């Protein structure tokens, strides 16, 4: 019997962590130079608006008809909400796709719920169009084929806007002639729309329309034919912690898929703490966070979530389409980000230079002293899940549904693990990243307290440099919740009541002083800050 963690959120995780003895690290430190520093987190400030004047209009441009392969008809209009910077010259185009929120009638409008976002983007120099595509989700026009309909509908929007840009279509209530830069087109999607935009990007690029950037907000990952891995486009994924709709936090799985092969573009993920699914759209009323079996009394207000998204979108599109990367979440030179625009976040990031420096699939790659290590599998079903009280939200699509984790446990201070990286030249990279999560269900971690440890790098000349990760590093947070148990088929399954996703500790390599970064010999983690603990690591990477 297979039991899915996605289908049964309270199914508890089978414990099969096999700890083994590991080789001791010999005391061979003959370094002529040792130094240490403490890392500081990064606080991303609010977007500085260009203060462009703009105009906002609601439009109904054309009536269209979609006919399915089974000859079922779906009427729809090219309609929506648009904000346009005033003045001469062309502007990049951002197309916003909403999700499936009420499967009732075809006169509901969800594009208006993104008016705040179109206006923020227009203020910063973008033409932003929130498209109304609700009919694609209505059961009366056929269910579960929106992945086919939405790209077709969006293509009609693009065709219509191209005619308006040529001065051949005046149905937008505003003059668009020579206003749109079709060499710079970006996509935003929320919920089901956050998945659909990957298919839209693939369709448009095959037709010769370049897509420069994808912003996916609280996305689903439901269709096996969504071409995530084929879209080598700058991508940013926003995942809300208190998502009561997409409770599986599918954005993390999409990030895993996108970064599973070499890319020329960057991928960033931001985990917005205390945010829910619906509040990003001003016109979706239910508070989905209340569906979760956890305390959400501290959740962000609708206004705060929209403030975050407006600034986040501008930063992302500026980074991708205007190359304004410095001091954003896409700046690989920065240390771990704990706040953006005043809100608590955790992040993941991968750029075209990403290099995994050791495989965590083989414990023989690591030497240990005073540390217990094992390789633990985190899977989607209890049949293939060995993680104890940890759910790192592996992707749900076939081939990406099991993740190997390096489980590190220590019962006294000063334990150490070390490895020889499979690349010795760190000089071409900006940062060292460790994708990690504390295991809050393990009693080796003190309830309510964050973890801390030291990262040490040694070069081949014996020089050593250390960076202290204190208890303010967001990826080392204790995740509040409780252990829950389920008896099933004569076995007891255990899980933590809150999600425990992997996020990244990011350490700028400039913090490691007096090293020959082109000739690195060894990387070590020294657990010298707390008396005991247990963490799960998914990757060691350079960016």
Coordinates of C-alpha atoms in Angstrom, one line a residue, residues 264-521:
X264 CA 22.7 29.5 -18.6
X265 CA 20.1 31.4 -16.5
X266 CA 19.6 31.9 -12.8
X267 CA 16.9 30.5 -10.5
X268 CA 16.0 32.0 -7.2
X269 CA 13.5 30.8 -4.6
X270 CA 12.2 33.0 -1.7
X271 CA 10.3 31.4 1.2
X272 CA 8.1 34.2 2.6
X273 CA 7.4 33.4 6.2
X274 CA 3.9 33.8 7.6
X275 CA 2.3 34.4 4.1
X276 CA -0.7 32.5 2.7
X277 CA -1.7 31.5 -0.8
X278 CA -4.6 33.8 -1.6
X279 CA -3.6 37.2 -0.3
X280 CA -1.3 37.9 -3.3
X281 CA -4.5 38.5 -5.3
X282 CA -6.6 41.4 -3.9
X283 CA -9.8 39.9 -5.1
X284 CA -9.5 36.4 -3.6
X285 CA -11.3 36.6 -0.2
X286 CA -10.8 33.3 1.7
X287 CA -7.9 33.0 4.2
X288 CA -6.5 29.7 3.1
X289 CA -4.0 29.7 6.0
X290 CA -6.8 28.8 8.3
X291 CA -7.1 25.4 6.7
X292 CA -3.7 24.4 8.1
X293 CA -3.5 22.5 11.3
X294 CA -1.0 24.9 12.9
X295 CA -1.1 28.3 14.6
X296 CA -1.3 31.0 12.0
X297 CA -2.2 33.9 14.3
X298 CA 1.0 35.7 13.3
X299 CA 0.3 35.6 9.5
X300 CA 1.0 38.5 7.3
X301 CA -1.9 40.8 6.3
X302 CA -3.1 41.0 2.7
X303 CA -1.6 44.5 2.4
X304 CA 1.8 43.3 3.6
X305 CA 1.9 40.4 1.2
X306 CA 1.0 42.7 -1.7
X307 CA 3.6 45.2 -0.6
X308 CA 6.2 42.4 -0.6
X309 CA 5.2 41.0 -4.0
X310 CA 5.2 44.5 -5.6
X311 CA 8.8 45.2 -4.5
X312 CA 9.9 41.6 -5.2
X313 CA 8.6 41.7 -8.7
X314 CA 10.3 45.0 -9.5
X315 CA 13.6 43.7 -8.1
X316 CA 13.4 40.5 -10.1
X317 CA 12.6 42.1 -13.4
X318 CA 15.2 44.8 -12.9
X319 CA 17.8 42.0 -12.2
X320 CA 16.8 39.9 -15.2
X321 CA 15.9 42.5 -17.9
X322 CA 18.0 45.5 -16.8
X323 CA 21.0 43.7 -15.2
X324 CA 20.5 45.4 -11.9
X325 CA 21.6 42.4 -9.8
X326 CA 23.5 44.1 -7.0
X327 CA 21.9 44.0 -3.6
X328 CA 19.0 41.8 -4.7
X329 CA 18.2 38.2 -4.0
X330 CA 19.9 37.3 -7.2
X331 CA 23.3 38.7 -6.2
X332 CA 25.6 35.7 -5.5
X333 CA 28.1 37.9 -3.7
X334 CA 25.7 38.5 -0.7
X335 CA 25.5 36.5 2.5
X336 CA 22.3 34.7 3.6
X337 CA 19.2 36.9 3.3
X338 CA 17.0 37.0 6.4
X339 CA 14.8 40.0 5.5
X340 CA 13.5 41.5 2.3
X341 CA 11.7 44.8 2.5
X342 CA 11.2 44.3 6.2
X343 CA 9.7 40.8 5.9
X344 CA 11.3 37.5 7.2
X345 CA 12.5 35.2 4.4
X346 CA 14.6 32.2 3.6
X347 CA 16.1 31.7 0.2
X348 CA 17.7 29.3 -2.4
X349 CA 19.8 30.5 -5.3
X350 CA 21.5 28.9 -8.3
X351 CA 23.2 30.7 -11.2
X352 CA 24.9 29.4 -14.4
X353 CA 28.2 28.9 -12.4
X354 CA 26.6 26.6 -9.8
X355 CA 28.9 23.7 -9.0
X356 CA 28.2 20.9 -6.5
X357 CA 31.5 20.4 -4.7
X358 CA 30.8 17.0 -3.1
X359 CA 28.2 14.3 -3.5
X360 CA 26.1 13.8 -0.3
X361 CA 24.9 10.4 -1.7
X362 CA 28.0 8.6 -0.3
X363 CA 29.0 8.9 3.3
X364 CA 32.5 7.7 2.5
X365 CA 33.1 11.2 1.0
X366 CA 33.2 12.5 4.5
X367 CA 35.6 12.1 7.4
X368 CA 34.2 12.6 10.9
X369 CA 35.3 13.1 14.5
X370 CA 32.7 13.1 17.3
X371 CA 29.9 13.1 14.7
X372 CA 27.4 10.5 13.6
X373 CA 26.5 10.7 9.9
X374 CA 24.2 8.8 7.7
X375 CA 22.6 9.2 4.3
X376 CA 18.8 9.5 4.7
X377 CA 16.2 9.4 1.9
X378 CA 13.3 11.8 2.0
X379 CA 10.5 10.6 -0.2
X380 CA 6.9 11.5 -0.9
X381 CA 5.4 8.2 0.4
X382 CA 6.1 6.4 3.6
X383 CA 7.3 3.4 1.5
X384 CA 10.4 5.3 0.3
X385 CA 10.8 7.8 3.2
X386 CA 13.6 7.4 5.8
X387 CA 13.7 11.0 7.1
X388 CA 12.8 11.2 10.7
X389 CA 10.4 14.1 11.3
X390 CA 11.6 16.1 8.3
X391 CA 9.8 16.9 5.1
X392 CA 12.1 18.8 2.7
X393 CA 9.3 18.9 0.1
X394 CA 10.9 16.9 -2.8
X395 CA 9.4 17.4 -6.2
X396 CA 6.2 15.4 -7.0
X397 CA 7.0 14.7 -10.6
X398 CA 8.4 11.3 -11.6
X399 CA 12.2 11.0 -11.1
X400 CA 12.4 13.9 -8.6
X401 CA 10.4 12.4 -5.7
X402 CA 13.2 11.2 -3.5
X403 CA 16.0 13.3 -2.1
X404 CA 19.2 12.1 -0.4
X405 CA 20.1 14.0 2.7
X406 CA 23.3 14.0 4.8
X407 CA 22.1 13.6 8.3
X408 CA 24.6 15.0 10.9
X409 CA 24.1 14.4 14.6
X410 CA 26.4 15.5 17.5
X411 CA 26.1 14.9 21.2
X412 CA 28.9 17.1 22.4
X413 CA 30.6 20.3 21.2
X414 CA 33.5 20.4 18.8
X415 CA 32.6 17.5 16.6
X416 CA 33.7 17.9 13.0
X417 CA 33.1 16.6 9.5
X418 CA 35.4 17.3 6.6
X419 CA 35.6 16.5 2.9
X420 CA 37.9 17.2 0.0
X421 CA 36.0 19.1 -2.7
X422 CA 35.8 17.7 -6.2
X423 CA 37.0 21.1 -7.5
X424 CA 40.0 22.8 -5.9
X425 CA 39.6 26.2 -7.6
X426 CA 37.2 28.3 -5.7
X427 CA 38.5 31.6 -7.1
X428 CA 36.0 31.7 -10.0
X429 CA 33.0 31.7 -7.6
X430 CA 31.4 34.3 -5.3
X431 CA 29.9 32.2 -2.6
X432 CA 29.7 28.8 -0.8
X433 CA 26.1 27.6 -0.2
X434 CA 24.9 24.8 2.1
X435 CA 21.3 23.7 1.6
X436 CA 20.2 22.7 5.1
X437 CA 17.4 22.3 7.6
X438 CA 17.4 21.7 11.4
X439 CA 15.5 18.5 12.4
X440 CA 13.1 19.9 15.0
X441 CA 11.8 16.5 15.8
X442 CA 15.2 15.3 17.1
X443 CA 15.7 15.8 20.8
X444 CA 19.3 16.6 20.2
X445 CA 18.0 20.0 19.1
X446 CA 16.8 22.3 21.9
X447 CA 13.2 23.2 21.4
X448 CA 12.7 26.7 20.2
X449 CA 16.5 27.4 19.6
X450 CA 18.3 27.9 16.4
X451 CA 21.5 26.0 15.5
X452 CA 25.0 27.4 14.9
X453 CA 28.3 26.0 13.8
X454 CA 31.6 27.0 12.1
X455 CA 32.6 26.5 8.4
X456 CA 36.3 26.1 7.9
X457 CA 38.3 26.0 4.6
X458 CA 41.9 24.9 4.3
X459 CA 44.1 25.5 1.2
X460 CA 46.9 23.2 0.1
X461 CA 49.5 25.3 1.8
X462 CA 47.8 24.6 5.1
X463 CA 46.3 28.0 5.6
X464 CA 43.0 27.9 7.4
X465 CA 40.1 30.3 7.6
X466 CA 36.9 30.0 9.5
X467 CA 33.4 31.7 9.3
X468 CA 31.1 31.4 12.3
X469 CA 27.5 30.8 11.6
X470 CA 25.6 32.1 14.6
X471 CA 22.0 31.5 15.7
X472 CA 20.7 34.3 13.5
X473 CA 21.2 32.4 10.2
X474 CA 17.7 31.9 8.8
X475 CA 18.3 28.4 7.4
X476 CA 19.3 27.2 10.9
X477 CA 16.0 28.2 12.4
X478 CA 14.1 25.9 14.8
X479 CA 10.8 25.3 13.0
X480 CA 8.0 25.5 15.5
X481 CA 5.5 22.6 15.5
X482 CA 5.0 19.2 17.1
X483 CA 5.7 15.5 16.4
X484 CA 2.6 13.6 15.3
X485 CA 2.2 9.9 14.9
X486 CA 0.0 7.6 12.9
X487 CA -0.4 3.8 13.2
X488 CA -0.6 2.2 9.8
X489 CA -0.1 -1.4 8.7
X490 CA 1.5 -2.3 12.1
X491 CA 4.0 0.5 11.8
X492 CA 4.2 3.9 13.4
X493 CA 4.9 6.8 11.1
X494 CA 6.1 10.2 12.4
X495 CA 6.3 13.6 10.9
X496 CA 6.6 17.2 12.1
X497 CA 3.4 19.3 11.9
X498 CA 5.1 22.2 10.0
X499 CA 6.9 22.0 6.8
X500 CA 10.7 21.8 7.0
X501 CA 12.1 22.8 3.6
X502 CA 15.7 23.0 2.7
X503 CA 16.9 26.6 2.4
X504 CA 20.4 28.0 1.9
X505 CA 23.2 29.2 4.1
X506 CA 25.2 31.5 1.7
X507 CA 28.7 32.5 2.6
X508 CA 30.6 35.0 0.4
X509 CA 34.1 33.5 -0.3
X510 CA 35.6 37.0 0.4
X511 CA 35.0 36.2 4.1
X512 CA 37.6 33.5 4.1
X513 CA 40.7 35.5 4.5
X514 CA 44.3 34.7 3.6
X515 CA 43.6 31.7 1.6
X516 CA 44.7 30.6 -1.9
X517 CA 41.2 30.2 -3.2
X518 CA 42.5 28.7 -6.4
X519 CA 44.0 25.8 -4.5
X520 CA 41.6 24.5 -1.8
X521 CA 42.3 21.3 -0.1

